Short mmCIF file of C-alpha atoms and ligand atoms in Angstrom, two decimals:
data_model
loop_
_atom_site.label_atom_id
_atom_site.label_comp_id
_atom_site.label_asym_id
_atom_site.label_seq_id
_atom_site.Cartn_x
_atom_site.Cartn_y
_atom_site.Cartn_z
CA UNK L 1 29.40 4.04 11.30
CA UNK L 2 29.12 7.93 10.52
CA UNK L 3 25.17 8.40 10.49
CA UNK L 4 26.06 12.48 8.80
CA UNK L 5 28.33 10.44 5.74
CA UNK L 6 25.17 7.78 4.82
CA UNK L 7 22.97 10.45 5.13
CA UNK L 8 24.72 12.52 2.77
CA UNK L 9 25.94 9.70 0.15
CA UNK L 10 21.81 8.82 0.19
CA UNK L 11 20.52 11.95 0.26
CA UNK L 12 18.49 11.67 3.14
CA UNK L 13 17.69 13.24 6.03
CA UNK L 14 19.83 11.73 9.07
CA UNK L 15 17.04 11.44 11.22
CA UNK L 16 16.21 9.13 8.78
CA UNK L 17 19.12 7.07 8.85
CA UNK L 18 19.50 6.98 12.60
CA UNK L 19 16.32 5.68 12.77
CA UNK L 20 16.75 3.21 10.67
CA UNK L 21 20.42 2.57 13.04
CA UNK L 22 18.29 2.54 15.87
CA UNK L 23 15.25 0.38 15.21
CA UNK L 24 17.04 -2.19 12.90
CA UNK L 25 19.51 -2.73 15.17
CA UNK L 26 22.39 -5.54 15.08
CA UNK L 27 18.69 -7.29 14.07
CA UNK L 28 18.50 -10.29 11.68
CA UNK L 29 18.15 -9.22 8.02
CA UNK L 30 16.71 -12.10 5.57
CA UNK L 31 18.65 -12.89 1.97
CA UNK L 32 16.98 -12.18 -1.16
CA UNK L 33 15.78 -14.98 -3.87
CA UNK L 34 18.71 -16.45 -5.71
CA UNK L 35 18.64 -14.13 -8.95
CA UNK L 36 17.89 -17.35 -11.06
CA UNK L 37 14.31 -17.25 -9.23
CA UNK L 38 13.68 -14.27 -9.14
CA UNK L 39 12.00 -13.84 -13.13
CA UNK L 40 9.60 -16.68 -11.49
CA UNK L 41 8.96 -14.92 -8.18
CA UNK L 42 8.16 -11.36 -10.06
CA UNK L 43 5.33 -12.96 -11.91
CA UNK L 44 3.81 -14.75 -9.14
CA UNK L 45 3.70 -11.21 -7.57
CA UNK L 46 1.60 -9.67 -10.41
CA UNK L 47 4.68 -7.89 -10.99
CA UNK L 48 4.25 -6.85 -14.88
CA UNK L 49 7.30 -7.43 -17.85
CA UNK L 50 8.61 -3.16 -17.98
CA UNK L 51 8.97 -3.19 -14.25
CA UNK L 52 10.49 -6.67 -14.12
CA UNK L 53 13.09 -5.94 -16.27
CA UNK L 54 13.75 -3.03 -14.44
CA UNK L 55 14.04 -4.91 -10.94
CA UNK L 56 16.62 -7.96 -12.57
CA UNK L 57 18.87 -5.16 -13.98
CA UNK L 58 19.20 -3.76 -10.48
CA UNK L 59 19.60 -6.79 -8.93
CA UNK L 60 22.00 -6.95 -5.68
CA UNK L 61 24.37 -9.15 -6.66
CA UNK L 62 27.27 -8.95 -4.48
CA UNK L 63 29.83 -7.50 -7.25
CA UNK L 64 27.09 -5.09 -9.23
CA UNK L 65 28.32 -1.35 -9.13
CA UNK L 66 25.01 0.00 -8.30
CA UNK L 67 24.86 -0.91 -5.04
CA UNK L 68 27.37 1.51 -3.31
CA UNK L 69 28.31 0.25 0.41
CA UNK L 70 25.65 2.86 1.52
CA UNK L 71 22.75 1.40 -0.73
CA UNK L 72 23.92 -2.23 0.85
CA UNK L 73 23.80 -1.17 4.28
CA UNK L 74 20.06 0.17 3.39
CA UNK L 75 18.93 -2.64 1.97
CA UNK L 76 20.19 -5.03 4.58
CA UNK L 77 19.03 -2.95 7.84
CA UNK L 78 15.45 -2.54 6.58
CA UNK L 79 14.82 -5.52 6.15
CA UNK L 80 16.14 -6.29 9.33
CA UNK L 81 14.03 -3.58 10.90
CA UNK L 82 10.29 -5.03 8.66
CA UNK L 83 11.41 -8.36 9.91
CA UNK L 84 11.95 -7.12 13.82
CA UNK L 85 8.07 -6.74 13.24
CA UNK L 86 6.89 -9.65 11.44
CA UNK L 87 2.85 -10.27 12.86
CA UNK L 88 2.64 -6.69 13.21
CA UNK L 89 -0.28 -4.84 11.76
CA UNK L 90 0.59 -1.07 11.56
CA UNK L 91 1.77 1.25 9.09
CA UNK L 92 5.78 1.26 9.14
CA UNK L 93 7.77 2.96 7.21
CA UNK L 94 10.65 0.59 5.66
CA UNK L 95 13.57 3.66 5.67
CA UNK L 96 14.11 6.95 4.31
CA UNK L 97 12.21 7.97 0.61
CA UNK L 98 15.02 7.58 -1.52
CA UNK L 99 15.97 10.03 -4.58
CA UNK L 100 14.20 7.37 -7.01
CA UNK L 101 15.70 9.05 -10.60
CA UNK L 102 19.36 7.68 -9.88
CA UNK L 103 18.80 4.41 -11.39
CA UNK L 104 17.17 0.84 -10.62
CA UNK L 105 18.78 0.14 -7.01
CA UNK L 106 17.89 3.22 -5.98
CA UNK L 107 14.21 3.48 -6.96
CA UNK L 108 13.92 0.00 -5.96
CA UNK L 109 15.39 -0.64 -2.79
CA UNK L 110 12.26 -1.28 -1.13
CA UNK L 111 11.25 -4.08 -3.96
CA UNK L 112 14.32 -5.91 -3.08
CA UNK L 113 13.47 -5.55 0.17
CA UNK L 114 10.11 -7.22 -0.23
CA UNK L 115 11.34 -9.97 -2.19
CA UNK L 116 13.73 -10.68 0.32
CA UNK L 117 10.92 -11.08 2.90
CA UNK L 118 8.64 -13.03 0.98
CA UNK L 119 10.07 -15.88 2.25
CA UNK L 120 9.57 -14.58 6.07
CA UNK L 121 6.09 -13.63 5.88
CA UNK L 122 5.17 -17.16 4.28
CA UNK L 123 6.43 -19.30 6.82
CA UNK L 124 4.53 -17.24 9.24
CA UNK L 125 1.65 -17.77 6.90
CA UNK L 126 2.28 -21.22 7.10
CA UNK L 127 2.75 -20.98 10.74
CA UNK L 128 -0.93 -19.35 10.72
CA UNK L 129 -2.61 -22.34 8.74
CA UNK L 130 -3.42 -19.81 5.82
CA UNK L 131 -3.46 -21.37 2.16
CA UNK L 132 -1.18 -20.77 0.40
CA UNK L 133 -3.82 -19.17 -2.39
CA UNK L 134 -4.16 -16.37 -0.36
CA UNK L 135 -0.52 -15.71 0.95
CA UNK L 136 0.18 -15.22 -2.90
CA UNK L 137 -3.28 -13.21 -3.96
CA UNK L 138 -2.39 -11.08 -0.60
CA UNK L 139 1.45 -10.94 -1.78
CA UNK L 140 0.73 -9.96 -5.22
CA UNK L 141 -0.36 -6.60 -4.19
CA UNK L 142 3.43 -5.71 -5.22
CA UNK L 143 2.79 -6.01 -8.76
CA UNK L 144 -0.26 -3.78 -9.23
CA UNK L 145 1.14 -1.33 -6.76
CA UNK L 146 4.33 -0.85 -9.46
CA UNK L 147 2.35 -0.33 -12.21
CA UNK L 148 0.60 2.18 -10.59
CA UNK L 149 3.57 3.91 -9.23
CA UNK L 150 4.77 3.50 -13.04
CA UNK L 151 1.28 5.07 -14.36
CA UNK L 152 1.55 7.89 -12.03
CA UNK L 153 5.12 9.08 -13.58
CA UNK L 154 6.68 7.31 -10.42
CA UNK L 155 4.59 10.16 -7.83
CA UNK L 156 3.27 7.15 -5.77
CA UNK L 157 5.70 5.18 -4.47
CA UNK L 158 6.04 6.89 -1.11
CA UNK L 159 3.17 6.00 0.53
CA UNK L 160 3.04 2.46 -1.41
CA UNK L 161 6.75 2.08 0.50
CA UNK L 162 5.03 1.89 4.10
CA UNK L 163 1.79 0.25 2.74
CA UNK L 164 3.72 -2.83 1.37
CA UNK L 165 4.94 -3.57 4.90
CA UNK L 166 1.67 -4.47 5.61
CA UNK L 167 1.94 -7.64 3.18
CA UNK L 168 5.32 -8.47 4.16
CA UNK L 169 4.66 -8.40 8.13
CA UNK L 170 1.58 -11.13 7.79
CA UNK L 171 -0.85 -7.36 8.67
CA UNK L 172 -2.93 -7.66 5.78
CA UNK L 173 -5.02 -10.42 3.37
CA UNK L 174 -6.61 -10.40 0.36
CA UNK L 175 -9.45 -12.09 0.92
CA UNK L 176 -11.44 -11.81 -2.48
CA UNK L 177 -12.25 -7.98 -3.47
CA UNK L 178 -10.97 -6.46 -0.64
CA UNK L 179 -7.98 -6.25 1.68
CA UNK L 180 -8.23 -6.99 5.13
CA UNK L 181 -6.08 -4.87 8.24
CA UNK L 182 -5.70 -7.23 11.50
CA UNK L 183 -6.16 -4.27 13.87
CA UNK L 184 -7.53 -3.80 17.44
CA UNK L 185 -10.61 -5.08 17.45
CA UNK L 186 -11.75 -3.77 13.72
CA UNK L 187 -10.79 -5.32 10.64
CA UNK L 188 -9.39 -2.03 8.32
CA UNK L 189 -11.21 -2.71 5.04
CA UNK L 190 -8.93 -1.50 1.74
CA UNK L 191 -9.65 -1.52 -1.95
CA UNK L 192 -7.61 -2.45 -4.21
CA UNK L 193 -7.71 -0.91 -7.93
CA UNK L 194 -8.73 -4.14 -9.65
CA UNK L 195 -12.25 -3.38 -11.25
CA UNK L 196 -16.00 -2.35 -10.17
CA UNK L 197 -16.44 -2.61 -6.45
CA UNK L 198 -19.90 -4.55 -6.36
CA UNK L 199 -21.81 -4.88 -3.72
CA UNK L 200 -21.81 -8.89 -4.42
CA UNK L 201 -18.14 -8.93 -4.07
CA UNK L 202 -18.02 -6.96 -0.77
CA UNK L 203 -20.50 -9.06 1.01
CA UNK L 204 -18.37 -12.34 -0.49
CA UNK L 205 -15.21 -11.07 0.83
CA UNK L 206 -17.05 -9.94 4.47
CA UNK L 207 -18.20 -13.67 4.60
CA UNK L 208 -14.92 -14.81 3.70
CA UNK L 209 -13.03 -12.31 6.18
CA UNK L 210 -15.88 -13.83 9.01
CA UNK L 211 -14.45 -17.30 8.69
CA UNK L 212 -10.77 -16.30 8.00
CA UNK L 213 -9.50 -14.35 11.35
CA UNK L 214 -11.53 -16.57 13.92
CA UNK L 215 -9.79 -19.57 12.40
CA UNK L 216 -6.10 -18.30 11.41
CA UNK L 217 -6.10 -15.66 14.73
CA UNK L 218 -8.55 -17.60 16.64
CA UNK L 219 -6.24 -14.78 19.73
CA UNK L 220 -7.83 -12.04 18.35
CA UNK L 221 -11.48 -10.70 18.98
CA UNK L 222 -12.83 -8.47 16.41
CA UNK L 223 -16.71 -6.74 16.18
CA UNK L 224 -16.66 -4.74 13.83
CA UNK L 225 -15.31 -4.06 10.07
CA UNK L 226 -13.90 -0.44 9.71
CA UNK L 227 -12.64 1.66 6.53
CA UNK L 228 -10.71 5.15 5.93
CA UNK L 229 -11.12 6.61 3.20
CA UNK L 230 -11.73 9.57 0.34
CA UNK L 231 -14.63 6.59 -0.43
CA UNK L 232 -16.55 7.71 2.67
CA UNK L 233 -16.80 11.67 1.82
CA UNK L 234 -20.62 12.22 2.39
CA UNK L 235 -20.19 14.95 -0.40
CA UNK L 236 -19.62 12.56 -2.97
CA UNK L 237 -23.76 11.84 -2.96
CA UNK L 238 -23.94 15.46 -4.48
CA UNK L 239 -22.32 13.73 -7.53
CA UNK L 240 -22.97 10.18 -7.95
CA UNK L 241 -26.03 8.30 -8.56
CA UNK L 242 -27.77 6.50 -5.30
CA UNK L 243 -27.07 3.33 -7.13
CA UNK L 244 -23.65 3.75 -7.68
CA UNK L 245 -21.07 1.20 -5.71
CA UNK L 246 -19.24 3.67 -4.51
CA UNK L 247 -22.42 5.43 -2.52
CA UNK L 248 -23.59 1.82 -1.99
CA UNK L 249 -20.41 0.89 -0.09
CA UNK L 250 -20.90 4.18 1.84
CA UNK L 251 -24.21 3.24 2.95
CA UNK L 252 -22.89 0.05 5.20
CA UNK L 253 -20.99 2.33 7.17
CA UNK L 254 -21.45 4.40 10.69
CA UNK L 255 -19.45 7.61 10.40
CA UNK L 256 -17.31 8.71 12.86
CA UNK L 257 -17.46 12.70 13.49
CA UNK L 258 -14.87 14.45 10.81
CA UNK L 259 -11.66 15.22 12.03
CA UNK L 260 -8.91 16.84 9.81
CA UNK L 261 -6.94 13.94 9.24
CA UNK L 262 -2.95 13.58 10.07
CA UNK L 263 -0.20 13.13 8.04
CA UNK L 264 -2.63 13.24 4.78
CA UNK L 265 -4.50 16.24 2.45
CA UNK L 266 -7.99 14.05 1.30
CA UNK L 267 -7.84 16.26 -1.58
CA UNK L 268 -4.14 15.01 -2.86
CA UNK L 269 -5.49 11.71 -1.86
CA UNK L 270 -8.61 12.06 -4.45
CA UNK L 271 -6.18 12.90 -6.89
CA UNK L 272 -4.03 9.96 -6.52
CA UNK L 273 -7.05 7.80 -6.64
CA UNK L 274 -9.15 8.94 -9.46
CA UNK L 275 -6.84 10.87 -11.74
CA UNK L 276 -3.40 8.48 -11.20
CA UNK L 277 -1.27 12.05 -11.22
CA UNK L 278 -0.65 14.41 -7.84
CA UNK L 279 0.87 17.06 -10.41
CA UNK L 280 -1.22 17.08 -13.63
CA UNK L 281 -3.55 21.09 -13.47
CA UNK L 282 -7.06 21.10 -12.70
CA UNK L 283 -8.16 22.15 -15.73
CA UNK L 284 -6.30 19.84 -17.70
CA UNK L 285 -7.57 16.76 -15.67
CA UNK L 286 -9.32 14.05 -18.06
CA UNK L 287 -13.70 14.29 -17.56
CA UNK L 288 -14.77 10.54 -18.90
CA UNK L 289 -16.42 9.19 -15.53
CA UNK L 290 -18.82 11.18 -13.66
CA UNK L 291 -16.56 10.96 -10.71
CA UNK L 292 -13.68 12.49 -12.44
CA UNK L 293 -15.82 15.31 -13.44
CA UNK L 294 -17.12 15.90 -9.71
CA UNK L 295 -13.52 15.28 -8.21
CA UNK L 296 -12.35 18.41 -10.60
CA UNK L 297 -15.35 20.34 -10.17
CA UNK L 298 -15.31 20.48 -6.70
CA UNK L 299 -11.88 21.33 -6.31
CA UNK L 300 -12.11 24.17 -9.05
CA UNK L 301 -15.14 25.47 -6.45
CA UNK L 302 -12.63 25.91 -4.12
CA UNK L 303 -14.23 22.55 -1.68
CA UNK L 304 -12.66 20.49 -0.40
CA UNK L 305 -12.54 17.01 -0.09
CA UNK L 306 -12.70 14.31 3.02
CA UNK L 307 -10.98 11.84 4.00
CA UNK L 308 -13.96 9.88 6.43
CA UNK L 309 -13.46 7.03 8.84
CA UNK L 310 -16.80 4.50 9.82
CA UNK L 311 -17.71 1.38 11.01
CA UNK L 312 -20.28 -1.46 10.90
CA UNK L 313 -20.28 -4.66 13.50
CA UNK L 314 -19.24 -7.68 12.05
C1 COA G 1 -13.40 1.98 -5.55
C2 COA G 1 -13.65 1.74 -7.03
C3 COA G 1 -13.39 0.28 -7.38
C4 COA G 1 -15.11 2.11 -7.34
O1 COA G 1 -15.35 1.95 -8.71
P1 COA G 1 -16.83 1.59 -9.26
O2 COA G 1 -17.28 0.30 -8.69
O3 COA G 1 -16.78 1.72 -10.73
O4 COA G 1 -17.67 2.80 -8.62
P2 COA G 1 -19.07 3.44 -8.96
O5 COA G 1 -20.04 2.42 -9.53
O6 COA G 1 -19.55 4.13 -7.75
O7 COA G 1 -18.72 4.51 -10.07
C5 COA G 1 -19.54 5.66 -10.31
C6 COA G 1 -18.91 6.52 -11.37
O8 COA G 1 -17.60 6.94 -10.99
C7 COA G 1 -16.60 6.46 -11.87
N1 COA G 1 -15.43 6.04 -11.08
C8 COA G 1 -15.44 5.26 -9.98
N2 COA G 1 -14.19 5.13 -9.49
C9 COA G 1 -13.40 5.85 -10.30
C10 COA G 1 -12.01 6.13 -10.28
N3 COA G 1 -11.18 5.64 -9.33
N4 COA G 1 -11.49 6.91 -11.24
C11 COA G 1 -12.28 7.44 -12.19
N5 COA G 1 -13.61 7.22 -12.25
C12 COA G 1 -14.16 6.43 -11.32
C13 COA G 1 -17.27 5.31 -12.60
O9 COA G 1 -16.68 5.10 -13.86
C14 COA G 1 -18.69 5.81 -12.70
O10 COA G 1 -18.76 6.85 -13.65
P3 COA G 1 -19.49 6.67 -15.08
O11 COA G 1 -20.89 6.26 -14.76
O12 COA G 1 -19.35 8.00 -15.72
O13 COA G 1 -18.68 5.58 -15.78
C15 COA G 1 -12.70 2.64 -7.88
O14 COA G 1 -12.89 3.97 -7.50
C16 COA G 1 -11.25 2.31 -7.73
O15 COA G 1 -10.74 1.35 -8.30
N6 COA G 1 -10.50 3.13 -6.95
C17 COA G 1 -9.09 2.95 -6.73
C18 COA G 1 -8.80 2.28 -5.40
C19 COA G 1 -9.25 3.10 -4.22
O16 COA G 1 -9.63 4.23 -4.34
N7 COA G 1 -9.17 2.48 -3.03
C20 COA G 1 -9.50 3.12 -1.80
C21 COA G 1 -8.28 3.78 -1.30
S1 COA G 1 -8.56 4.64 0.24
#
């Protein structure tokens, strides 16, 4: 195979391809749903009607002329190279970020990908003892990750690429209002975007998450829950009232000291998650929650945001 050619007809790096060459591997890949299913299997995954109907008119069938040999070879490899790592829990990217504006296969490789590994990740589910309300609550993560991507003018897919191998690799649960990391011995907390983050819901999913990994990973020893995030920025108590979830949350948690953080700007990362848009100008940023206001304010100061890491023991 010429690594410089697939790189070029994907416009990619070829790093990024060789990579992919190296870690996928003569590895097995996994087939997608039958095409019949697949309307079925998109709802189940939250995945909402626009998006849907994007995904079935890219569809991989085997004589579609979307999917150039290139895209094929993609498709198949990743998800030989997610698979190679089923049980794992860290972030992976799934391949190269594709140029996403030359049609359905293209921007949704990954998607396929996923849907192709559903499958996987619930027999290892199964394998795990894990009901099946929570393989699909957990898997569903797809759908409201898409409509953000689509509510962001398609900015956010990137980092949602990696993040979704979370799901597929059995890394990650939904276990009521938050998302659960298997880790070292810390359970990563996440949000999702799915309403007020009350502090009745956190301690409900914490009970649930106390019962969940002891049973279902009764190998792995953790102490202590553990969160990063723009969530954590101390600064944010200039802004927001004490009673507030979001300085509520903060107060569960032992900081670690700040570090400049790798691979990720805290104030892009405030952007994403409180105005949707990475492009849109300060000063033409919408100001209807207090937090929007502060997030632009502070910015327009010339601050800067943090991205915080802390802990508290199980
Ligand atoms: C985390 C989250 C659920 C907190 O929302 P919440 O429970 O409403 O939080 P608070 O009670 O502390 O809100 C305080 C103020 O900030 C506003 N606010 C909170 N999160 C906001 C957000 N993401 N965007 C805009 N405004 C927000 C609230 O509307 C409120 O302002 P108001 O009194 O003017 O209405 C919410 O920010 C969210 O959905 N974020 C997206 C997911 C995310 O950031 N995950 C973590 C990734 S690292």
């Amino acid at each position: 195979m010429d690594l410089d050619d697939t790189a070029a007809r994907l416009g990619v790096p070829v790093e990024d391809v060789d990579r992919v060459y190296r870690l996928a591997g003569d590895l097995p890949s996994a087939p997608l749903p039958a095409r019949a299913d697949a309307p079925a299997l998109l709802d189940r995954l939250g995945v909402q009607p626009d998006d849907a109907t994007e995904i079935m008119a890219g569809w991989p069938d085997t004589e579609s002329p979307l999917w150039t040999p290139e895209l094929r070879w993609l498709l198949d490899r990743s998800i030989a190279l997610v698979r190679a790592d089923l049980g794992g829990h860290g972030w992976l990217s799934p391949g190269p970020e594709l140029p996403r504006d030359r049609g359905p296969a293209w921007r949704h490789l990954y998607v396929y990908a996923y849907l192709a590994l559903v499958d996987v990740v619930l027999e290892y589910h199964r394998d795990h003892g894990i009901a099946e309300s929570v393989s699909w609550a957990t898997l569903a993560d797809l759908g409201r990750n898409l409509a953000v991507d689509r509510r962001m003018n398609r900015e956010g897919w990137p980092v949602m690429q990696s993040w979704l191998t979370l799901h597929a690799r059995g890394g990650l649960y939904q276990l009521g209002r938050l998302q659960h990391q298997r880790g070292g011995t810390a359970l990563d907390l996440h949000i999702p975007d799915s309403g007020p983050l009350t502090p009745e819901a956190i301690d409900a999913s914490l009970d649930e998450a106390r019962a969940f990994f002891p049973r279902h990973f009764p190998d792995e020893h953790y102490t202590a829950f553990a969160c990063g995030s723009w969530l954590l920025d101390p600064q944010l108590s200039e802004y927001l009232p004490a009673d507030s979830n979001i300085i509520r949350f903060q107060r569960r948690f032992e900081l670690e000291p700040y570090e400049e953080p790798e691979g990720l700007d805290p104030d892009v990362e405030v952007r994403r998650f409180v105005f949707r848009t990475l492009t849109t100008p300060l000063d033409q940023l919408p100001r209807r929650t207090v937090l929007q206001r502060a997030a632009a304010d502070h910015l327009k100061a010339g601050r800067h945001w943090q991205w915080r890491r802390g802990r508290f023991p199980i």
